[in-house]
XYZ file of C-alpha atoms in Angstrom:
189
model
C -24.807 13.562 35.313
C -25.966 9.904 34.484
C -23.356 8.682 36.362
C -23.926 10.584 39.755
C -27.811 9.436 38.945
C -26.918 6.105 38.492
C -24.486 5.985 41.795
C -26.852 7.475 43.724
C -30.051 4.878 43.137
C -27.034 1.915 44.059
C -26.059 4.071 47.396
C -30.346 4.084 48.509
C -31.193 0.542 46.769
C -29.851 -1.113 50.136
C -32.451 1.198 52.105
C -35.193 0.867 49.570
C -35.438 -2.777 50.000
C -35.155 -2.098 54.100
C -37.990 0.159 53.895
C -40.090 -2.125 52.080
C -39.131 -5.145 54.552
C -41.882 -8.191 55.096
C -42.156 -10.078 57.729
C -43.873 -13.148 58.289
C -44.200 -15.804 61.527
C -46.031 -18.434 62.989
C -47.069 -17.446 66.435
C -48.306 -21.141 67.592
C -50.366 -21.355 70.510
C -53.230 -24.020 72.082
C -55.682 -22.359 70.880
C -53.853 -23.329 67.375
C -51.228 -21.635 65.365
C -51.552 -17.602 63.697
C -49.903 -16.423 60.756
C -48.307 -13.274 61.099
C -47.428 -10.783 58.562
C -45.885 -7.081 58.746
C -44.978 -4.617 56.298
C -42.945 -1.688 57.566
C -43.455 -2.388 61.414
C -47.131 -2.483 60.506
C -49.307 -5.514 61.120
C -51.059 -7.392 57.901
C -51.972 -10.120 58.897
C -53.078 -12.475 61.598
C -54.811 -15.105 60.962
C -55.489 -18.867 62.030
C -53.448 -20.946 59.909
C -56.190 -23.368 59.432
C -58.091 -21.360 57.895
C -55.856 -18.718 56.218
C -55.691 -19.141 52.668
C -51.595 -17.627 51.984
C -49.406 -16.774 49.469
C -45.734 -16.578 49.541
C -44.585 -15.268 46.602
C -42.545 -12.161 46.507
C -42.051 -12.152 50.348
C -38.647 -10.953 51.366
C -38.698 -12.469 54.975
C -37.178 -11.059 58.326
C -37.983 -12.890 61.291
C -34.618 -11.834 63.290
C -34.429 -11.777 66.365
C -36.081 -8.561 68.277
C -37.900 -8.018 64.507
C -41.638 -6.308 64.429
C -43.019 -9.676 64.591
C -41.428 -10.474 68.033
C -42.875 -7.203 69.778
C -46.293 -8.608 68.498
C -45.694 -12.286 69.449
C -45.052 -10.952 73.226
C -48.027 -8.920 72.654
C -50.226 -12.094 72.048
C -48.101 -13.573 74.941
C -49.625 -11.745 77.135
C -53.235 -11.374 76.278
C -53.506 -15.015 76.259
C -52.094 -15.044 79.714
C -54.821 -12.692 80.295
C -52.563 -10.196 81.279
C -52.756 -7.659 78.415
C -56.810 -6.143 77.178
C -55.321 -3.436 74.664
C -52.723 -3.578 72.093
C -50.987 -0.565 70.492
C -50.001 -2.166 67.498
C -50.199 -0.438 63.814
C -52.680 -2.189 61.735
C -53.147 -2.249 58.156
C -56.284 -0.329 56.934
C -57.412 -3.050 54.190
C -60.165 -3.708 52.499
C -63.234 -1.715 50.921
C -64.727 1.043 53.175
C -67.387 -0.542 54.475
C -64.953 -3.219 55.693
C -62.642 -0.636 57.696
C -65.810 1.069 58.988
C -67.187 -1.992 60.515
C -63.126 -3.180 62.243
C -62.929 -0.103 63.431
C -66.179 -0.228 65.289
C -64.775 -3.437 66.549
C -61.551 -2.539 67.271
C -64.102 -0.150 70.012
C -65.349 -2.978 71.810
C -64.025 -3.352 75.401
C -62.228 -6.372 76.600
C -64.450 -8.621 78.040
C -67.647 -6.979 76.133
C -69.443 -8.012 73.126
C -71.748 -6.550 70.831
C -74.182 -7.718 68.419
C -73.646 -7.711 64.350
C -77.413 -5.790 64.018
C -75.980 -3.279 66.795
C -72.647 -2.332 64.466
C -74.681 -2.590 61.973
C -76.930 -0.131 63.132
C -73.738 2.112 64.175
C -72.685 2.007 60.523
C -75.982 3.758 58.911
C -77.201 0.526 57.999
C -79.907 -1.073 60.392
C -80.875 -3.937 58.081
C -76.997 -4.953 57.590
C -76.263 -7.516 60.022
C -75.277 -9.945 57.248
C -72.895 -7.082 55.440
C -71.558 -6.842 58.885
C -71.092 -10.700 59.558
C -69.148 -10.918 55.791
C -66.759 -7.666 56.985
C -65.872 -10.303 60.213
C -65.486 -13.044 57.776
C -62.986 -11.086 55.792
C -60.618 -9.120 58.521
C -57.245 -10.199 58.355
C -56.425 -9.291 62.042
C -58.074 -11.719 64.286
C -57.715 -10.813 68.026
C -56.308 -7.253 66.930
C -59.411 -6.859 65.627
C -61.348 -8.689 67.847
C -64.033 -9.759 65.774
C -64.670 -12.644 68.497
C -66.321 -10.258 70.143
C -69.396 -9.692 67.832
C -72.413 -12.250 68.268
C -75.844 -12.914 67.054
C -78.698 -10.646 68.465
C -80.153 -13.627 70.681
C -76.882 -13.640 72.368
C -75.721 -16.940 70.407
C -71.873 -17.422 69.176
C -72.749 -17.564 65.773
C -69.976 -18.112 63.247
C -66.120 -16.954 63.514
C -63.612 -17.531 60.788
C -61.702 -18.945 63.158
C -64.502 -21.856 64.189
C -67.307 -21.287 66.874
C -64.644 -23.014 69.728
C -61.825 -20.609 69.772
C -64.537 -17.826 69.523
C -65.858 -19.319 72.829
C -62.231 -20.104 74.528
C -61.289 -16.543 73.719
C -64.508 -14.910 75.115
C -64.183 -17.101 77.845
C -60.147 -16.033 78.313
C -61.629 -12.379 78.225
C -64.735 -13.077 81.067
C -62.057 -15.372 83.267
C -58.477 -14.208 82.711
C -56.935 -15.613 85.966
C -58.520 -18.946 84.668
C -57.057 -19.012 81.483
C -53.171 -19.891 81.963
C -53.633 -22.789 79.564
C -53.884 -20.268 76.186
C -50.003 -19.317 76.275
C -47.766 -20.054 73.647
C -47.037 -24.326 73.046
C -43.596 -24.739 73.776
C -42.014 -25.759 70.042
């Protein structure tokens, strides 16, 4: 019986480690380069790399060609091209509850629109928590998929974005003027 057991983990080991695949790329663009990061076809992370703090231990990575990462790379492709407004990615659902509330609110915010960090935080119960709100932005690990650009001060100001107050205005900008925007696609590297 131990043997068969024994026999039996070797013959699913291969598809363990499969199913528990990572994936990481750099996407680069000129609005600046994103790290990317799947687990299981699902997207981790993307963040600016100039601002991402990353760690690569324990990372078994798979950037083949046709991988997870690719699909989402074309993705960005083309919503930088201003020919993509939705993306039907998986996302990871990380962070403390508060924090998924307030991405998923902003994962709701059309293409193009914006909304103010006192109006989600009014959506999420708490009217006073426009700071609580601005902190959740600060800490999503999906920029663009969860397009956190999108949320601005109550006077109608920028404000801050983890990825620097310029890119937040280039990509609101790419969103208000899409046939104007060619120059956001992918740096040839």
């Amino acid at each position: 019986m131990f043997w068969l057991c024994q026999s039996l983990s070797l013959l699913l080991h291969p598809y363990t480690i499969l199913y528990n695949m990572t994936e990481r790329k750099t996407y680069h663009s000129t609005l600046g380069d994103l790290l990317l990061e799947a687990e299981n076809r699902t997207l981790t992370m993307c963040k600016w790399s100039d601002t991402a703090i990353h760690d690569n231990e324990g990372c078994v990575s798979s950037c083949s060609k046709g991988g997870f990462l690719d699909i989402v790379s074309s993705g960005l492709d083309e919503y930088l091209a201003g020919k993509r407004k939705t993306f039907d990615i998986p996302l990871a659902d990380r962070g403390t509850p508060f924090d998924n509330i307030v991405r998923n609110l902003i994962a709701s915010i059309p293409y193009g629109d914006t909304m103010s960090y006192s109006q989600i935080a009014r959506m999420t119960g708490r009217p006073g928590g426009a700071r609580a709100v601005a902190n959740a932005c600060r800490r999503n690990p999906l920029c663009i998929f969860v397009p956190c650009h999108r949320v601005i001060a109550a006077d109608g100001s920028l404000s801050g974005y983890s990825g620097g107050r310029e890119r937040k205005k280039r990509l609101l900008q790419l969103e208000k003027f899409p046939d104007q925007q060619q120059c956001y696609i992918r740096k040839n590297m």
